[in-house]
Amino acid sequence: MSSPGPPPTNAGRAVLAVVATTDEVLARPELHEGVLAPWERRRLDRIRVPARRDDVLAARLLVRLCAARCTGLPLGESGPEQYCAECGRTGHGRPRLDGRPDFGVSLSHADGLVAAAVGPGPVGVDVEPATRRPGPPSVLRRFLSEADLREAAARQDPGPALLRLWVRGEALFKAGGGTRLGLLEWTDGARGAVAAVAAEAPVTTSTLSPPAREDGPPCSPPPARLRRRCP
């Protein structure tokens, strides 16, 4: 089983967030279904739409890659657990790293795009196609304030502004909505994606580098400044 190589120099102090296409993830030889846990593969087997199955698979593989780079563990030992406090069962609920209660884990997938974020403290990530438009006001109000909705609606083309608000709201919700959360939102033009990460710790963002050569480790991601925004 391939190792992801040594973690970045900021491992343990910053959140690592990666955005990629599903095809980019599945093209990497070290990222394959065999590294998933049995319960993850059982969940995949229940998905009947091939494209959606690929998105879910890619998101779960990408979060393992982020966890491996942050902790230095092999991919096969970097998978998140999921536990639902409401029903007391595993296999769903907010993801977490086994043995690392200080680390937050989050993943997202949407129509051929995937994102994952792992690092100290609460973490939330969301990604959407830049062409997508959020649902009706009754849905938007679940995450967005009336003031934000009015400001976006006043624009000549409110769609892009509403989408950015939506991914921000999703990221904050996944991170638990604490008042100490910072928020980083960006557009990945090459992949046609809008993404956001909410976290208390600084954030390092990256796209997925090309597959590593057998004689060298993968590249470390470039840093990005975390922009503060309270919910």
PDB file of C-alpha atoms in Angstrom:
ATOM      1  CA  MET A   1       0.000   0.000   0.000  1.00  0.00           C
ATOM      2  CA  SER A   2       1.464   3.355  -1.010  1.00  0.00           C
ATOM      3  CA  SER A   3       2.337   5.890   1.658  1.00  0.00           C
ATOM      4  CA  PRO A   4       1.478   9.557   1.030  1.00  0.00           C
ATOM      5  CA  GLY A   5       4.971  10.588   2.074  1.00  0.00           C
ATOM      6  CA  PRO A   6       5.975  12.913   4.896  1.00  0.00           C
ATOM      7  CA  PRO A   7       3.406  15.417   6.124  1.00  0.00           C
ATOM      8  CA  PRO A   8       3.794  19.142   5.325  1.00  0.00           C
ATOM      9  CA  THR A   9       5.867  21.242   7.701  1.00  0.00           C
ATOM     10  CA  ASN A  10       2.699  22.848   9.106  1.00  0.00           C
ATOM     11  CA  ALA A  11       1.151  19.467  10.003  1.00  0.00           C
ATOM     12  CA  GLY A  12      -0.587  19.531  13.358  1.00  0.00           C
ATOM     13  CA  ARG A  13      -0.823  23.345  13.423  1.00  0.00           C
ATOM     14  CA  ALA A  14      -3.021  24.119  10.420  1.00  0.00           C
ATOM     15  CA  VAL A  15      -6.030  22.712   8.619  1.00  0.00           C
ATOM     16  CA  LEU A  16      -5.247  21.174   5.231  1.00  0.00           C
ATOM     17  CA  ALA A  17      -8.036  21.678   2.671  1.00  0.00           C
ATOM     18  CA  VAL A  18      -7.955  20.168  -0.825  1.00  0.00           C
ATOM     19  CA  VAL A  19     -10.320  20.662  -3.774  1.00  0.00           C
ATOM     20  CA  ALA A  20     -10.234  18.319  -6.778  1.00  0.00           C
ATOM     21  CA  THR A  21     -12.383  16.755  -9.435  1.00  0.00           C
ATOM     22  CA  THR A  22     -13.594  13.220  -8.925  1.00  0.00           C
ATOM     23  CA  ASP A  23     -11.566  12.138 -11.955  1.00  0.00           C
ATOM     24  CA  GLU A  24      -8.369  13.634 -10.507  1.00  0.00           C
ATOM     25  CA  VAL A  25      -8.769  11.669  -7.301  1.00  0.00           C
ATOM     26  CA  LEU A  26      -9.646   8.370  -8.948  1.00  0.00           C
ATOM     27  CA  ALA A  27      -6.716   8.719 -11.378  1.00  0.00           C
ATOM     28  CA  ARG A  28      -4.185   8.482  -8.554  1.00  0.00           C
ATOM     29  CA  PRO A  29      -3.007   4.866  -8.185  1.00  0.00           C
ATOM     30  CA  GLU A  30      -2.588   5.075  -4.399  1.00  0.00           C
ATOM     31  CA  LEU A  31      -6.204   6.233  -3.959  1.00  0.00           C
ATOM     32  CA  HIS A  32      -8.435   3.245  -4.556  1.00  0.00           C
ATOM     33  CA  GLU A  33     -11.433   1.534  -3.006  1.00  0.00           C
ATOM     34  CA  GLY A  34      -9.251  -1.046  -1.297  1.00  0.00           C
ATOM     35  CA  VAL A  35      -8.018   1.459   1.310  1.00  0.00           C
ATOM     36  CA  LEU A  36     -11.553   2.067   2.585  1.00  0.00           C
ATOM     37  CA  ALA A  37     -12.945   0.389   5.668  1.00  0.00           C
ATOM     38  CA  PRO A  38     -15.507  -2.411   5.204  1.00  0.00           C
ATOM     39  CA  TRP A  39     -18.375  -0.209   6.411  1.00  0.00           C
ATOM     40  CA  GLU A  40     -17.428   2.438   3.855  1.00  0.00           C
ATOM     41  CA  ARG A  41     -17.478  -0.110   1.045  1.00  0.00           C
ATOM     42  CA  ARG A  42     -20.878  -1.358   2.211  1.00  0.00           C
ATOM     43  CA  ARG A  43     -22.200   2.178   1.991  1.00  0.00           C
ATOM     44  CA  LEU A  44     -20.807   2.531  -1.515  1.00  0.00           C
ATOM     45  CA  ASP A  45     -22.527  -0.702  -2.576  1.00  0.00           C
ATOM     46  CA  ARG A  46     -25.893   0.854  -1.725  1.00  0.00           C
ATOM     47  CA  ILE A  47     -25.410   3.741  -4.175  1.00  0.00           C
ATOM     48  CA  ARG A  48     -27.035   2.827  -7.490  1.00  0.00           C
ATOM     49  CA  VAL A  49     -26.090   5.907  -9.554  1.00  0.00           C
ATOM     50  CA  PRO A  50     -22.534   5.355 -10.868  1.00  0.00           C
ATOM     51  CA  ALA A  51     -21.579   9.035 -11.030  1.00  0.00           C
ATOM     52  CA  ARG A  52     -22.740   9.653  -7.476  1.00  0.00           C
ATOM     53  CA  ARG A  53     -20.919   6.533  -6.290  1.00  0.00           C
ATOM     54  CA  ASP A  54     -17.715   7.837  -7.859  1.00  0.00           C
ATOM     55  CA  ASP A  55     -18.173  11.218  -6.139  1.00  0.00           C
ATOM     56  CA  VAL A  56     -18.690   9.613  -2.724  1.00  0.00           C
ATOM     57  CA  LEU A  57     -15.717   7.298  -3.244  1.00  0.00           C
ATOM     58  CA  ALA A  58     -13.477  10.174  -4.339  1.00  0.00           C
ATOM     59  CA  ALA A  59     -14.479  12.331  -1.367  1.00  0.00           C
ATOM     60  CA  ARG A  60     -13.721   9.553   1.114  1.00  0.00           C
ATOM     61  CA  LEU A  61     -10.363   8.865  -0.545  1.00  0.00           C
ATOM     62  CA  LEU A  62      -9.461  12.551  -0.589  1.00  0.00           C
ATOM     63  CA  VAL A  63     -10.177  12.989   3.116  1.00  0.00           C
ATOM     64  CA  ARG A  64      -7.876  10.021   3.796  1.00  0.00           C
ATOM     65  CA  LEU A  65      -5.132  11.694   1.798  1.00  0.00           C
ATOM     66  CA  CYS A  66      -5.542  14.909   3.801  1.00  0.00           C
ATOM     67  CA  ALA A  67      -5.520  12.984   7.088  1.00  0.00           C
ATOM     68  CA  ALA A  68      -2.426  11.029   6.043  1.00  0.00           C
ATOM     69  CA  ARG A  69      -0.574  14.204   5.139  1.00  0.00           C
ATOM     70  CA  CYS A  70      -1.541  15.863   8.418  1.00  0.00           C
ATOM     71  CA  THR A  71      -0.691  12.916  10.663  1.00  0.00           C
ATOM     72  CA  GLY A  72       2.009  11.051   8.734  1.00  0.00           C
ATOM     73  CA  LEU A  73       0.013   7.803   8.954  1.00  0.00           C
ATOM     74  CA  PRO A  74      -0.421   5.467   5.960  1.00  0.00           C
ATOM     75  CA  LEU A  75      -3.573   5.913   3.894  1.00  0.00           C
ATOM     76  CA  GLY A  76      -5.012   2.660   5.206  1.00  0.00           C
ATOM     77  CA  GLU A  77      -4.840   3.986   8.767  1.00  0.00           C
ATOM     78  CA  SER A  78      -6.102   7.510   8.030  1.00  0.00           C
ATOM     79  CA  GLY A  79      -9.781   6.883   7.442  1.00  0.00           C
ATOM     80  CA  PRO A  80     -12.390   8.819   9.402  1.00  0.00           C
ATOM     81  CA  GLU A  81     -14.882   7.222  11.716  1.00  0.00           C
ATOM     82  CA  GLN A  82     -18.473   8.410  11.866  1.00  0.00           C
ATOM     83  CA  TYR A  83     -20.685   8.373  14.931  1.00  0.00           C
ATOM     84  CA  CYS A  84     -24.191   9.750  15.394  1.00  0.00           C
ATOM     85  CA  ALA A  85     -24.765  10.998  18.946  1.00  0.00           C
ATOM     86  CA  GLU A  86     -28.529  11.101  18.387  1.00  0.00           C
ATOM     87  CA  CYS A  87     -28.994   7.394  17.653  1.00  0.00           C
ATOM     88  CA  GLY A  88     -25.760   6.055  19.144  1.00  0.00           C
ATOM     89  CA  ARG A  89     -24.762   4.246  15.955  1.00  0.00           C
ATOM     90  CA  THR A  90     -21.619   4.333  13.860  1.00  0.00           C
ATOM     91  CA  GLY A  91     -21.387   4.675  10.076  1.00  0.00           C
ATOM     92  CA  HIS A  92     -23.004   8.092   9.849  1.00  0.00           C
ATOM     93  CA  GLY A  93     -22.849  11.432  11.621  1.00  0.00           C
ATOM     94  CA  ARG A  94     -19.998  13.904  11.881  1.00  0.00           C
ATOM     95  CA  PRO A  95     -16.685  12.311  10.805  1.00  0.00           C
ATOM     96  CA  ARG A  96     -13.722  12.162  13.177  1.00  0.00           C
ATOM     97  CA  LEU A  97     -10.226  10.666  13.258  1.00  0.00           C
ATOM     98  CA  ASP A  98      -9.703   7.610  15.453  1.00  0.00           C
ATOM     99  CA  GLY A  99      -7.330   8.476  18.259  1.00  0.00           C
ATOM    100  CA  ARG A 100      -7.173  12.176  17.326  1.00  0.00           C
ATOM    101  CA  PRO A 101     -10.073  13.877  19.116  1.00  0.00           C
ATOM    102  CA  ASP A 102      -8.245  17.190  18.684  1.00  0.00           C
ATOM    103  CA  PHE A 103      -8.597  16.972  14.891  1.00  0.00           C
ATOM    104  CA  GLY A 104     -11.612  17.996  12.855  1.00  0.00           C
ATOM    105  CA  VAL A 105     -12.552  16.184   9.618  1.00  0.00           C
ATOM    106  CA  SER A 106     -14.909  17.281   6.868  1.00  0.00           C
ATOM    107  CA  LEU A 107     -15.665  16.258   3.282  1.00  0.00           C
ATOM    108  CA  SER A 108     -17.963  17.359   0.468  1.00  0.00           C
ATOM    109  CA  HIS A 109     -18.904  16.206  -3.026  1.00  0.00           C
ATOM    110  CA  ALA A 110     -21.100  17.636  -5.775  1.00  0.00           C
ATOM    111  CA  ASP A 111     -21.443  16.638  -9.435  1.00  0.00           C
ATOM    112  CA  GLY A 112     -17.866  15.614 -10.197  1.00  0.00           C
ATOM    113  CA  LEU A 113     -16.219  17.843  -7.577  1.00  0.00           C
ATOM    114  CA  VAL A 114     -14.852  16.836  -4.173  1.00  0.00           C
ATOM    115  CA  ALA A 115     -13.300  18.627  -1.227  1.00  0.00           C
ATOM    116  CA  ALA A 116     -11.816  17.523   2.071  1.00  0.00           C
ATOM    117  CA  ALA A 117     -10.379  19.301   5.104  1.00  0.00           C
ATOM    118  CA  VAL A 118      -8.511  17.916   8.124  1.00  0.00           C
ATOM    119  CA  GLY A 119      -6.785  19.688  10.983  1.00  0.00           C
ATOM    120  CA  PRO A 120      -6.839  20.814  14.602  1.00  0.00           C
ATOM    121  CA  GLY A 121     -10.115  22.003  16.078  1.00  0.00           C
ATOM    122  CA  PRO A 122     -13.552  22.115  14.444  1.00  0.00           C
ATOM    123  CA  VAL A 123     -13.487  21.992  10.631  1.00  0.00           C
ATOM    124  CA  GLY A 124     -16.133  22.293   7.920  1.00  0.00           C
ATOM    125  CA  VAL A 125     -15.757  22.270   4.124  1.00  0.00           C
ATOM    126  CA  ASP A 126     -18.161  22.611   1.220  1.00  0.00           C
ATOM    127  CA  VAL A 127     -17.784  22.638  -2.570  1.00  0.00           C
ATOM    128  CA  GLU A 128     -20.297  23.312  -5.342  1.00  0.00           C
ATOM    129  CA  PRO A 129     -20.115  23.753  -9.127  1.00  0.00           C
ATOM    130  CA  ALA A 130     -19.821  27.453  -9.933  1.00  0.00           C
ATOM    131  CA  THR A 131     -22.781  27.153 -12.289  1.00  0.00           C
ATOM    132  CA  ARG A 132     -25.118  25.806  -9.591  1.00  0.00           C
ATOM    133  CA  ARG A 133     -27.773  28.053  -8.117  1.00  0.00           C
ATOM    134  CA  PRO A 134     -29.105  27.473  -4.591  1.00  0.00           C
ATOM    135  CA  GLY A 135     -32.701  26.536  -3.914  1.00  0.00           C
ATOM    136  CA  PRO A 136     -35.727  28.720  -3.100  1.00  0.00           C
ATOM    137  CA  PRO A 137     -35.732  31.220  -0.191  1.00  0.00           C
ATOM    138  CA  SER A 138     -37.350  28.674   2.127  1.00  0.00           C
ATOM    139  CA  VAL A 139     -34.239  26.499   1.730  1.00  0.00           C
ATOM    140  CA  LEU A 140     -31.727  29.347   1.790  1.00  0.00           C
ATOM    141  CA  ARG A 141     -33.090  30.679   5.069  1.00  0.00           C
ATOM    142  CA  ARG A 142     -31.952  27.505   6.825  1.00  0.00           C
ATOM    143  CA  PHE A 143     -28.358  28.752   6.617  1.00  0.00           C
ATOM    144  CA  LEU A 144     -28.450  32.415   5.557  1.00  0.00           C
ATOM    145  CA  SER A 145     -29.546  35.546   7.361  1.00  0.00           C
ATOM    146  CA  GLU A 146     -32.237  37.825   5.963  1.00  0.00           C
ATOM    147  CA  ALA A 147     -29.673  40.603   5.650  1.00  0.00           C
ATOM    148  CA  ASP A 148     -27.382  38.430   3.512  1.00  0.00           C
ATOM    149  CA  LEU A 149     -30.300  37.328   1.347  1.00  0.00           C
ATOM    150  CA  ARG A 150     -31.426  40.921   0.759  1.00  0.00           C
ATOM    151  CA  GLU A 151     -27.904  42.032  -0.106  1.00  0.00           C
ATOM    152  CA  ALA A 152     -27.468  39.208  -2.634  1.00  0.00           C
ATOM    153  CA  ALA A 153     -30.940  39.721  -4.122  1.00  0.00           C
ATOM    154  CA  ALA A 154     -30.140  43.397  -4.755  1.00  0.00           C
ATOM    155  CA  ARG A 155     -27.372  42.478  -7.199  1.00  0.00           C
ATOM    156  CA  GLN A 156     -27.982  42.489 -10.933  1.00  0.00           C
ATOM    157  CA  ASP A 157     -27.154  38.766 -11.003  1.00  0.00           C
ATOM    158  CA  PRO A 158     -27.794  37.403  -7.497  1.00  0.00           C
ATOM    159  CA  GLY A 159     -27.021  33.772  -8.383  1.00  0.00           C
ATOM    160  CA  PRO A 160     -23.235  33.785  -7.854  1.00  0.00           C
ATOM    161  CA  ALA A 161     -23.543  35.773  -4.618  1.00  0.00           C
ATOM    162  CA  LEU A 162     -26.156  33.377  -3.263  1.00  0.00           C
ATOM    163  CA  LEU A 163     -23.974  30.407  -4.160  1.00  0.00           C
ATOM    164  CA  ARG A 164     -21.005  31.857  -2.269  1.00  0.00           C
ATOM    165  CA  LEU A 165     -23.231  32.498   0.742  1.00  0.00           C
ATOM    166  CA  TRP A 166     -24.518  28.937   0.508  1.00  0.00           C
ATOM    167  CA  VAL A 167     -21.090  27.259   0.555  1.00  0.00           C
ATOM    168  CA  ARG A 168     -20.015  29.525   3.415  1.00  0.00           C
ATOM    169  CA  GLY A 169     -23.124  28.600   5.377  1.00  0.00           C
ATOM    170  CA  GLU A 170     -22.616  24.893   4.752  1.00  0.00           C
ATOM    171  CA  ALA A 171     -18.972  25.066   5.849  1.00  0.00           C
ATOM    172  CA  LEU A 172     -19.876  26.933   9.036  1.00  0.00           C
ATOM    173  CA  PHE A 173     -22.673  24.471   9.796  1.00  0.00           C
ATOM    174  CA  LYS A 174     -20.381  21.463   9.354  1.00  0.00           C
ATOM    175  CA  ALA A 175     -17.814  23.055  11.661  1.00  0.00           C
ATOM    176  CA  GLY A 176     -20.414  23.482  14.386  1.00  0.00           C
ATOM    177  CA  GLY A 177     -21.116  27.186  13.959  1.00  0.00           C
ATOM    178  CA  GLY A 178     -18.894  28.408  16.793  1.00  0.00           C
ATOM    179  CA  THR A 179     -18.201  32.108  17.203  1.00  0.00           C
ATOM    180  CA  ARG A 180     -14.409  31.592  16.948  1.00  0.00           C
ATOM    181  CA  LEU A 181     -14.566  30.182  13.436  1.00  0.00           C
ATOM    182  CA  GLY A 182     -12.744  31.855  10.592  1.00  0.00           C
ATOM    183  CA  LEU A 183     -13.973  31.433   7.041  1.00  0.00           C
ATOM    184  CA  LEU A 184     -12.048  31.080   3.789  1.00  0.00           C
ATOM    185  CA  GLU A 185     -14.015  31.053   0.516  1.00  0.00           C
ATOM    186  CA  TRP A 186     -12.585  30.900  -3.002  1.00  0.00           C
ATOM    187  CA  THR A 187     -13.371  30.110  -6.625  1.00  0.00           C
ATOM    188  CA  ASP A 188     -11.388  27.447  -8.477  1.00  0.00           C
ATOM    189  CA  GLY A 189     -11.805  28.553 -12.069  1.00  0.00           C
ATOM    190  CA  ALA A 190      -9.908  25.598 -13.534  1.00  0.00           C
ATOM    191  CA  ARG A 191     -12.379  23.165 -11.978  1.00  0.00           C
ATOM    192  CA  GLY A 192     -15.452  25.377 -12.129  1.00  0.00           C
ATOM    193  CA  ALA A 193     -15.834  25.152  -8.344  1.00  0.00           C
ATOM    194  CA  VAL A 194     -16.748  27.408  -5.459  1.00  0.00           C
ATOM    195  CA  ALA A 195     -15.447  26.193  -2.086  1.00  0.00           C
ATOM    196  CA  ALA A 196     -15.325  27.312   1.526  1.00  0.00           C
ATOM    197  CA  VAL A 197     -13.580  26.131   4.686  1.00  0.00           C
ATOM    198  CA  ALA A 198     -14.572  27.085   8.241  1.00  0.00           C
ATOM    199  CA  ALA A 199     -12.038  26.480  11.016  1.00  0.00           C
ATOM    200  CA  GLU A 200     -10.531  27.933  14.150  1.00  0.00           C
ATOM    201  CA  ALA A 201      -6.976  27.087  13.096  1.00  0.00           C
ATOM    202  CA  PRO A 202      -5.119  28.615  10.118  1.00  0.00           C
ATOM    203  CA  VAL A 203      -5.881  26.962   6.770  1.00  0.00           C
ATOM    204  CA  THR A 204      -3.573  25.657   4.056  1.00  0.00           C
ATOM    205  CA  THR A 205      -5.420  25.172   0.768  1.00  0.00           C
ATOM    206  CA  SER A 206      -4.370  23.054  -2.191  1.00  0.00           C
ATOM    207  CA  THR A 207      -5.556  21.452  -5.349  1.00  0.00           C
ATOM    208  CA  LEU A 208      -4.603  17.833  -5.908  1.00  0.00           C
ATOM    209  CA  SER A 209      -1.073  17.581  -7.218  1.00  0.00           C
ATOM    210  CA  PRO A 210      -0.258  15.137 -10.038  1.00  0.00           C
ATOM    211  CA  PRO A 211       0.450  11.567  -8.916  1.00  0.00           C
ATOM    212  CA  ALA A 212       3.839  11.316  -7.240  1.00  0.00           C
ATOM    213  CA  ARG A 213       6.681   9.584  -9.019  1.00  0.00           C
ATOM    214  CA  GLU A 214       7.816   6.374  -7.386  1.00  0.00           C
ATOM    215  CA  ASP A 215      11.155   7.973  -6.489  1.00  0.00           C
ATOM    216  CA  GLY A 216       9.767  11.108  -4.847  1.00  0.00           C
ATOM    217  CA  PRO A 217       7.144  12.309  -2.360  1.00  0.00           C
ATOM    218  CA  PRO A 218       4.096  14.366  -3.340  1.00  0.00           C
ATOM    219  CA  CYS A 219       4.397  18.117  -3.353  1.00  0.00           C
ATOM    220  CA  SER A 220       3.435  20.096  -0.272  1.00  0.00           C
ATOM    221  CA  PRO A 221       0.503  22.467  -0.805  1.00  0.00           C
ATOM    222  CA  PRO A 222       0.978  26.240  -1.000  1.00  0.00           C
ATOM    223  CA  PRO A 223      -0.239  28.311   1.982  1.00  0.00           C
ATOM    224  CA  ALA A 224      -3.285  30.581   1.961  1.00  0.00           C
ATOM    225  CA  ARG A 225      -4.281  33.213   4.483  1.00  0.00           C
ATOM    226  CA  LEU A 226      -7.410  32.530   6.504  1.00  0.00           C
ATOM    227  CA  ARG A 227      -9.904  35.358   6.292  1.00  0.00           C
ATOM    228  CA  ARG A 228     -11.899  35.886   9.484  1.00  0.00           C
ATOM    229  CA  ARG A 229     -15.663  36.031   9.298  1.00  0.00           C
ATOM    230  CA  CYS A 230     -18.004  35.262  12.158  1.00  0.00           C
ATOM    231  CA  PRO A 231     -21.394  33.640  11.455  1.00  0.00           C
TER     232      PRO A 231
END
